[in-house]
Amino acid sequence: MKDKTILITGGAGFIGSNFIPYFLESYNTVKVINLDKLTYAGELSNLKEISAHDNYTFVKGDICDRDLIESLFKTHDFDAVIHFAAESHVDNSIEKPDEFIKTNIIGTFNLLDVAKKQWMEGSHQFKEGCESKRFHHISTDEVYGTLGETGLFTEETSYAPNSPYSASKASSDFIVRSYFHTYGMNVVTTNCSNNYGPKQHNEKLIPTIIRKAISGEQIPIYGDGKNIRDWLYVLDHCKGIDLVFQKGVSGETYNIGGRNERDNLYIAHKICEILDELRPKEQSYKEQIAFVKDRPGHDFRYAIDASKIEDELGWKADENFETGIKKTIDWYLDKYNN
Ligand code: NAD
């Protein structure tokens, strides 16, 4: 991967801001341009460890701004795009879906279409020197809809998105797919399960549980707390993205998941037990858990069959939920104490 210049979108968000430092450390000749609109979810301080790195440039901007994308492609002659930027919070998509449709669908289309014009001569014909230029689309397992008590999502599972968020991500996945089939563009897509770890926005489940617990507030859990997600430590996701970016087969999709299914109540209990040890008080933090009205259309269970990326590319999660959550709690205790 010598001397490549890569456009990373949404790098100031949770996963992007874990990915960029990991990537720059892994490849010291790669240049990264991070394009981020800095919505409420983008946090530049999450990138302070690399803000002065010689191979890193930040550009504030919107992926829906076609002129900006074109001018960035002209200036930097990108070798690849790794596309994280999205509106990502399901609850917000229920309240206000508009931005999800714009950013997740129109924004992805813009990036792909500009990349195609820059890299392709015609259908299935690359411009000279552009043969290995790749578009890597980051997506979610939520596109597959919901599971019952059993079964796993594979790459062959039919899409059945249930929220405006997952529907917008499913749409973007299909646009990416169509640019492979119609134009022969070099694309890969990764569909990952729920991530957790440092730098996640306060609004998400695990930061909320930790924050509310230590501030003595009620810890809100939707419905009966039985909804199940397949939790993956964010750095394991970053390693999977890197592997697929380097070695994934063009046109293929890869599911990434840690085989760590846990329900929301288990997660809240586990975090409370760790806090009971680290910061004991008279009563267990579990006393603060309160069940609140369920999210409309709340998917019951997501779980990933990660055999393809494990068998074909040799990926394996390094953390399980119990090791990853300890690191995560340490990071948030540090953050919330400052
Ligand atoms: P995030 O919400 O934390 O970050 C999104 C980033 O994109 C923010 O920095 C935001 O400012 C930026 N952004 C939003 N709209 C933009 C626009 N129009 N132009 C430019 N930048 C814009 O999200 P995340 O959790 O880091 O997720 C990153 C990607 O991974 C998303 O595509 C998401 O669908 C996918 N994903 C997330 C998870 C998860 O558990 N968090 C799991 C699977 C897949």
Short mmCIF file of C-alpha atoms and ligand atoms in Angstrom, two decimals:
data_model
loop_
_atom_site.label_atom_id
_atom_site.label_comp_id
_atom_site.label_asym_id
_atom_site.label_seq_id
_atom_site.Cartn_x
_atom_site.Cartn_y
_atom_site.Cartn_z
CA MET A 1 0.00 0.00 0.00
CA LYS A 2 2.84 2.39 -0.75
CA ASP A 3 2.23 6.11 -1.18
CA LYS A 4 -1.53 5.92 -1.54
CA THR A 5 -3.78 8.90 -0.94
CA ILE A 6 -7.09 7.89 0.54
CA LEU A 7 -10.28 9.85 1.06
CA ILE A 8 -11.90 8.87 4.34
CA THR A 9 -15.37 10.27 4.94
CA GLY A 10 -16.90 10.70 8.39
CA GLY A 11 -13.54 10.26 10.10
CA ALA A 12 -14.52 12.47 13.04
CA GLY A 13 -17.29 10.06 14.06
CA PHE A 14 -17.01 7.09 16.39
CA ILE A 15 -15.64 4.38 14.09
CA GLY A 16 -13.73 6.70 11.72
CA SER A 17 -11.86 8.32 14.60
CA ASN A 18 -10.77 4.90 15.81
CA PHE A 19 -9.91 3.79 12.28
CA ILE A 20 -7.73 6.72 11.10
CA PRO A 21 -5.12 6.58 13.92
CA TYR A 22 -4.99 2.77 13.54
CA PHE A 23 -4.55 3.07 9.78
CA LEU A 24 -1.89 5.81 9.89
CA GLU A 25 0.07 3.83 12.43
CA SER A 26 -0.16 0.64 10.32
CA TYR A 27 0.93 2.26 7.02
CA ASN A 28 3.42 5.05 7.34
CA THR A 29 3.42 6.10 3.69
CA VAL A 30 -0.34 6.37 3.29
CA LYS A 31 -1.89 9.84 3.16
CA VAL A 32 -5.38 10.35 4.58
CA ILE A 33 -7.76 13.17 3.75
CA ASN A 34 -10.61 13.13 6.25
CA LEU A 35 -13.78 14.77 4.91
CA ASP A 36 -16.34 15.35 7.63
CA LYS A 37 -19.26 17.75 7.95
CA LEU A 38 -18.85 17.82 11.74
CA THR A 39 -22.52 17.24 12.49
CA TYR A 40 -23.43 16.87 16.16
CA ALA A 41 -21.87 13.35 15.89
CA GLY A 42 -18.46 14.51 14.65
CA GLU A 43 -15.86 15.35 17.27
CA LEU A 44 -12.46 16.63 16.14
CA SER A 45 -10.99 16.19 19.61
CA ASN A 46 -11.34 12.43 19.03
CA LEU A 47 -8.53 12.83 16.49
CA LYS A 48 -6.18 14.95 18.55
CA GLU A 49 -3.50 12.24 18.60
CA ILE A 50 -3.06 12.55 14.82
CA SER A 51 -4.17 16.14 14.11
CA ALA A 52 -0.56 17.22 13.44
CA HIS A 53 0.46 14.00 11.64
CA ASP A 54 2.32 14.76 8.37
CA ASN A 55 0.14 12.35 6.40
CA TYR A 56 -3.19 13.59 7.72
CA THR A 57 -5.40 16.44 6.45
CA PHE A 58 -8.83 17.40 7.72
CA VAL A 59 -11.41 18.97 5.39
CA LYS A 60 -14.71 20.21 6.79
CA GLY A 61 -17.43 19.55 4.23
CA ASP A 62 -20.54 17.69 3.19
CA ILE A 63 -20.53 14.53 1.06
CA CYS A 64 -23.72 15.85 -0.56
CA ASP A 65 -21.73 18.82 -1.97
CA ARG A 66 -20.86 17.53 -5.43
CA ASP A 67 -18.64 20.50 -6.37
CA LEU A 68 -16.56 19.98 -3.25
CA ILE A 69 -16.15 16.24 -3.91
CA GLU A 70 -15.13 16.89 -7.51
CA SER A 71 -12.59 19.49 -6.50
CA LEU A 72 -11.13 17.19 -3.82
CA PHE A 73 -10.76 14.38 -6.37
CA LYS A 74 -9.03 16.77 -8.80
CA THR A 75 -6.65 18.11 -6.15
CA HIS A 76 -5.71 14.83 -4.52
CA ASP A 77 -6.15 12.21 -7.25
CA PHE A 78 -7.41 9.71 -4.65
CA ASP A 79 -6.36 6.06 -4.88
CA ALA A 80 -9.31 4.94 -2.78
CA VAL A 81 -12.31 6.01 -0.76
CA ILE A 82 -13.23 4.50 2.61
CA HIS A 83 -16.73 5.77 3.26
CA PHE A 84 -17.87 5.98 6.89
CA ALA A 85 -19.90 9.23 6.80
CA ALA A 86 -23.53 8.68 7.69
CA GLU A 87 -26.34 9.66 9.95
CA SER A 88 -26.17 6.67 12.25
CA HIS A 89 -28.57 6.88 15.20
CA VAL A 90 -31.80 4.87 14.76
CA ASP A 91 -33.78 6.99 17.25
CA ASN A 92 -32.94 10.17 15.31
CA SER A 93 -34.02 8.48 12.08
CA ILE A 94 -37.43 7.82 13.59
CA GLU A 95 -37.83 11.45 14.68
CA LYS A 96 -36.33 13.09 11.60
CA PRO A 97 -35.52 10.82 8.64
CA ASP A 98 -34.71 13.63 6.15
CA GLU A 99 -30.99 13.90 6.91
CA PHE A 100 -30.66 10.11 6.73
CA ILE A 101 -32.01 10.08 3.19
CA LYS A 102 -29.77 12.97 2.14
CA THR A 103 -26.48 11.91 3.66
CA ASN A 104 -26.76 8.14 3.52
CA ILE A 105 -28.29 7.85 0.05
CA ILE A 106 -27.54 11.02 -1.93
CA GLY A 107 -24.15 11.49 -0.25
CA THR A 108 -23.05 7.93 -1.05
CA PHE A 109 -24.26 8.31 -4.63
CA ASN A 110 -22.28 11.54 -5.02
CA LEU A 111 -19.04 10.01 -3.81
CA LEU A 112 -19.43 6.92 -5.96
CA ASP A 113 -20.41 8.82 -9.05
CA VAL A 114 -17.53 11.29 -8.79
CA ALA A 115 -15.12 8.39 -8.16
CA LYS A 116 -16.48 6.62 -11.24
CA LYS A 117 -15.98 9.69 -13.44
CA GLN A 118 -12.48 10.15 -12.06
CA TRP A 119 -11.38 6.50 -12.31
CA MET A 120 -13.38 4.94 -15.19
CA GLU A 121 -13.11 5.50 -18.94
CA GLY A 122 -16.40 3.75 -19.60
CA SER A 123 -18.36 0.76 -18.40
CA HIS A 124 -15.91 -1.94 -17.16
CA GLN A 125 -13.00 0.12 -18.42
CA PHE A 126 -10.59 1.79 -16.05
CA LYS A 127 -8.56 4.84 -16.97
CA GLU A 128 -4.88 4.00 -17.22
CA GLY A 129 -3.34 3.68 -13.76
CA CYS A 130 -6.75 3.49 -12.06
CA GLU A 131 -7.15 -0.30 -12.19
CA SER A 132 -6.62 -0.82 -8.47
CA LYS A 133 -8.54 2.23 -7.23
CA ARG A 134 -11.13 1.04 -4.75
CA PHE A 135 -14.34 2.28 -3.11
CA HIS A 136 -14.95 0.70 0.30
CA HIS A 137 -18.45 1.24 1.65
CA ILE A 138 -19.00 0.83 5.40
CA SER A 139 -22.43 -0.53 6.24
CA THR A 140 -24.40 -2.23 8.95
CA ASP A 141 -26.05 -5.58 9.73
CA GLU A 142 -29.30 -3.65 10.33
CA VAL A 143 -29.99 -3.85 6.58
CA TYR A 144 -30.95 -7.50 7.10
CA GLY A 145 -33.84 -6.64 9.42
CA THR A 146 -34.51 -8.64 12.54
CA LEU A 147 -34.01 -12.26 13.65
CA GLY A 148 -36.03 -14.47 15.98
CA GLU A 149 -34.42 -16.50 18.76
CA THR A 150 -32.24 -18.42 16.30
CA GLY A 151 -30.42 -17.95 13.00
CA LEU A 152 -27.62 -15.69 11.81
CA PHE A 153 -27.22 -13.06 9.09
CA THR A 154 -24.98 -14.25 6.26
CA GLU A 155 -23.98 -12.31 3.15
CA GLU A 156 -26.79 -14.21 1.37
CA THR A 157 -29.55 -13.07 3.75
CA SER A 158 -32.17 -10.96 1.97
CA TYR A 159 -32.31 -7.31 2.89
CA ALA A 160 -35.33 -6.35 5.01
CA PRO A 161 -34.53 -3.00 6.68
CA ASN A 162 -37.04 -1.86 9.30
CA SER A 163 -36.03 1.68 10.34
CA PRO A 164 -35.45 4.79 8.22
CA TYR A 165 -31.77 4.45 9.23
CA SER A 166 -31.40 0.87 8.03
CA ALA A 167 -33.50 1.56 4.94
CA SER A 168 -31.19 4.43 3.98
CA LYS A 169 -28.12 2.26 4.55
CA ALA A 170 -29.69 -0.59 2.52
CA SER A 171 -30.32 1.86 -0.31
CA SER A 172 -26.71 3.00 -0.26
CA ASP A 173 -25.51 -0.63 -0.30
CA PHE A 174 -27.61 -1.25 -3.41
CA ILE A 175 -26.22 1.81 -5.18
CA VAL A 176 -22.69 0.62 -4.44
CA ARG A 177 -23.60 -2.87 -5.70
CA SER A 178 -25.01 -1.41 -8.90
CA TYR A 179 -21.78 0.48 -9.63
CA PHE A 180 -19.93 -2.83 -9.57
CA HIS A 181 -22.39 -4.67 -11.79
CA THR A 182 -23.14 -1.85 -14.22
CA TYR A 183 -19.81 -0.04 -14.47
CA GLY A 184 -17.33 -2.63 -13.18
CA MET A 185 -16.10 -0.32 -10.44
CA ASN A 186 -13.80 -1.84 -7.82
CA VAL A 187 -16.05 -1.78 -4.75
CA VAL A 188 -16.28 -3.70 -1.49
CA THR A 189 -18.90 -3.40 1.25
CA THR A 190 -18.62 -4.45 4.88
CA ASN A 191 -21.75 -4.96 7.01
CA CYS A 192 -20.90 -4.86 10.66
CA SER A 193 -22.79 -5.55 13.86
CA ASN A 194 -23.11 -3.09 16.78
CA ASN A 195 -19.80 -1.50 17.73
CA TYR A 196 -18.75 -0.28 21.15
CA GLY A 197 -15.57 1.23 22.53
CA PRO A 198 -13.84 4.57 23.06
CA LYS A 199 -15.03 7.73 21.29
CA GLN A 200 -18.65 6.70 20.78
CA HIS A 201 -21.22 9.49 20.98
CA ASN A 202 -22.94 10.02 24.34
CA GLU A 203 -26.36 9.25 22.81
CA LYS A 204 -25.60 5.55 22.19
CA LEU A 205 -26.51 2.72 24.58
CA ILE A 206 -23.21 1.91 26.28
CA PRO A 207 -21.98 5.51 26.86
CA THR A 208 -25.48 6.33 28.15
CA ILE A 209 -25.42 3.46 30.65
CA ILE A 210 -21.97 4.45 31.95
CA ARG A 211 -22.77 8.19 32.12
CA LYS A 212 -26.13 7.81 33.83
CA ALA A 213 -24.72 5.25 36.28
CA ILE A 214 -21.88 7.43 37.53
CA SER A 215 -24.02 10.57 37.65
CA GLY A 216 -26.55 8.79 39.89
CA GLU A 217 -29.40 9.05 37.34
CA GLN A 218 -31.83 6.39 36.17
CA ILE A 219 -30.30 4.05 33.57
CA PRO A 220 -32.97 3.82 30.83
CA ILE A 221 -33.47 0.44 29.17
CA TYR A 222 -35.96 0.07 26.34
CA GLY A 223 -38.92 -2.32 26.81
CA ASP A 224 -38.00 -5.45 28.78
CA GLY A 225 -34.27 -5.20 27.97
CA LYS A 226 -34.36 -8.46 26.01
CA ASN A 227 -33.31 -7.04 22.62
CA ILE A 228 -30.15 -8.76 21.47
CA ARG A 229 -27.23 -7.29 19.52
CA ASP A 230 -23.97 -8.90 18.42
CA TRP A 231 -21.42 -6.58 20.05
CA LEU A 232 -18.03 -5.92 18.45
CA TYR A 233 -15.17 -3.93 19.95
CA VAL A 234 -14.49 -1.03 17.60
CA LEU A 235 -10.82 -1.83 17.04
CA ASP A 236 -11.77 -5.32 15.85
CA HIS A 237 -14.08 -3.67 13.33
CA CYS A 238 -11.21 -1.39 12.20
CA LYS A 239 -8.95 -4.42 11.69
CA GLY A 240 -11.69 -6.12 9.64
CA ILE A 241 -12.16 -3.02 7.47
CA ASP A 242 -8.42 -2.83 6.86
CA LEU A 243 -8.31 -6.50 5.83
CA VAL A 244 -11.25 -6.23 3.44
CA PHE A 245 -9.89 -2.98 2.03
CA GLN A 246 -6.55 -4.70 1.27
CA LYS A 247 -7.64 -8.21 0.36
CA GLY A 248 -11.40 -8.31 -0.20
CA VAL A 249 -12.61 -9.40 -3.62
CA SER A 250 -14.12 -6.62 -5.72
CA GLY A 251 -17.92 -6.69 -5.81
CA GLU A 252 -18.13 -8.80 -2.64
CA THR A 253 -19.69 -7.96 0.70
CA TYR A 254 -18.29 -9.15 4.02
CA ASN A 255 -20.18 -9.41 7.31
CA ILE A 256 -18.17 -8.47 10.39
CA GLY A 257 -19.35 -9.56 13.82
CA GLY A 258 -17.80 -10.76 17.04
CA ARG A 259 -20.02 -13.75 17.88
CA ASN A 260 -20.84 -11.89 21.08
CA GLU A 261 -24.60 -11.78 21.37
CA ARG A 262 -25.74 -10.03 24.52
CA ASP A 263 -29.12 -8.57 25.47
CA ASN A 264 -29.45 -4.98 26.68
CA LEU A 265 -30.22 -5.97 30.24
CA TYR A 266 -27.09 -8.15 30.41
CA ILE A 267 -25.06 -5.20 29.16
CA ALA A 268 -26.49 -2.85 31.77
CA HIS A 269 -25.89 -5.43 34.52
CA LYS A 270 -22.33 -6.12 33.39
CA ILE A 271 -21.44 -2.42 33.32
CA CYS A 272 -23.00 -1.94 36.77
CA GLU A 273 -21.03 -4.89 38.17
CA ILE A 274 -17.75 -3.47 36.85
CA LEU A 275 -18.60 -0.03 38.23
CA ASP A 276 -19.53 -1.63 41.58
CA GLU A 277 -15.93 -2.89 41.72
CA LEU A 278 -14.21 0.20 40.35
CA ARG A 279 -16.32 2.82 42.11
CA PRO A 280 -18.22 1.11 44.93
CA LYS A 281 -21.05 2.98 46.62
CA GLU A 282 -23.63 1.95 49.19
CA GLN A 283 -26.08 0.45 46.70
CA SER A 284 -25.27 -1.37 43.49
CA TYR A 285 -25.54 0.70 40.33
CA LYS A 286 -28.08 -1.94 39.21
CA GLU A 287 -30.63 -0.21 41.45
CA GLN A 288 -30.64 2.69 38.97
CA ILE A 289 -31.82 0.54 36.02
CA ALA A 290 -35.28 1.64 34.84
CA PHE A 291 -37.33 0.18 32.00
CA VAL A 292 -38.71 2.82 29.61
CA LYS A 293 -41.21 2.75 26.73
CA ASP A 294 -39.83 0.69 23.86
CA ARG A 295 -38.53 2.21 20.61
CA PRO A 296 -41.17 1.90 17.83
CA GLY A 297 -40.39 -1.01 15.51
CA HIS A 298 -37.49 -2.09 17.74
CA ASP A 299 -35.73 -5.02 16.05
CA PHE A 300 -35.54 -7.98 18.43
CA ARG A 301 -32.24 -9.58 17.52
CA TYR A 302 -29.24 -9.11 15.21
CA ALA A 303 -26.48 -11.71 14.93
CA ILE A 304 -23.76 -12.13 12.36
CA ASP A 305 -22.25 -15.21 10.79
CA ALA A 306 -18.70 -13.96 10.24
CA SER A 307 -17.45 -17.20 8.57
CA LYS A 308 -16.71 -15.53 5.24
CA ILE A 309 -14.28 -12.90 6.53
CA GLU A 310 -12.83 -15.42 9.01
CA ASP A 311 -12.30 -18.23 6.48
CA GLU A 312 -11.41 -16.23 3.38
CA LEU A 313 -9.42 -13.36 4.89
CA GLY A 314 -8.29 -14.75 8.25
CA TRP A 315 -10.03 -12.13 10.40
CA LYS A 316 -10.93 -12.89 13.99
CA ALA A 317 -12.09 -10.61 16.79
CA ASP A 318 -9.39 -10.13 19.43
CA GLU A 319 -11.81 -9.01 22.15
CA ASN A 320 -14.91 -10.62 23.57
CA PHE A 321 -17.59 -8.46 25.19
CA GLU A 322 -16.25 -8.96 28.71
CA THR A 323 -12.68 -7.85 27.82
CA GLY A 324 -13.75 -5.02 25.52
CA ILE A 325 -16.25 -3.52 27.93
CA LYS A 326 -13.57 -3.13 30.64
CA LYS A 327 -11.41 -1.05 28.27
CA THR A 328 -14.47 0.94 27.24
CA ILE A 329 -15.50 1.74 30.82
CA ASP A 330 -11.94 2.86 31.67
CA TRP A 331 -12.00 5.25 28.70
CA TYR A 332 -15.37 6.77 29.64
CA LEU A 333 -14.50 7.12 33.33
CA ASP A 334 -11.49 9.11 32.20
CA LYS A 335 -13.63 11.21 29.83
CA TYR A 336 -16.44 11.93 32.28
CA ASN A 337 -14.03 12.82 35.07
CA ASN A 338 -12.50 15.61 32.99
P1 NAD B 1 -21.11 8.46 13.80
O1 NAD B 1 -22.51 8.97 13.78
O2 NAD B 1 -20.40 8.38 15.12
O3 NAD B 1 -20.20 9.34 12.83
C1 NAD B 1 -20.63 9.77 11.57
C2 NAD B 1 -19.66 10.84 11.08
O4 NAD B 1 -20.09 11.24 9.77
C3 NAD B 1 -19.64 12.10 11.96
O5 NAD B 1 -18.33 12.51 12.17
C4 NAD B 1 -20.42 13.12 11.13
O6 NAD B 1 -19.99 14.46 11.35
C5 NAD B 1 -20.11 12.66 9.71
N1 NAD B 1 -21.13 13.07 8.75
C6 NAD B 1 -22.48 12.95 8.88
N2 NAD B 1 -23.09 13.46 7.80
C7 NAD B 1 -22.13 13.88 6.95
C8 NAD B 1 -22.13 14.49 5.66
N3 NAD B 1 -23.27 14.77 5.03
N4 NAD B 1 -20.94 14.78 5.08
C9 NAD B 1 -19.76 14.52 5.73
N5 NAD B 1 -19.70 13.96 6.95
C10 NAD B 1 -20.87 13.65 7.56
O7 NAD B 1 -21.17 7.03 13.10
P2 NAD B 1 -20.29 5.74 13.37
O8 NAD B 1 -20.90 4.99 14.48
O9 NAD B 1 -18.85 6.11 13.43
O10 NAD B 1 -20.58 4.92 12.04
C11 NAD B 1 -19.74 5.05 10.89
C12 NAD B 1 -20.27 4.18 9.77
O11 NAD B 1 -20.33 2.83 10.21
C13 NAD B 1 -21.70 4.54 9.36
O12 NAD B 1 -21.77 4.41 7.95
C14 NAD B 1 -22.57 3.49 10.05
O13 NAD B 1 -23.73 3.25 9.30
C15 NAD B 1 -21.63 2.30 10.05
N6 NAD B 1 -21.85 1.34 11.15
C16 NAD B 1 -21.88 1.75 12.45
C17 NAD B 1 -22.05 0.80 13.46
C18 NAD B 1 -22.05 1.20 14.92
O14 NAD B 1 -22.33 0.34 15.78
N7 NAD B 1 -21.73 2.44 15.27
C19 NAD B 1 -22.18 -0.55 13.15
C20 NAD B 1 -22.14 -0.93 11.79
C21 NAD B 1 -21.96 0.02 10.81
#
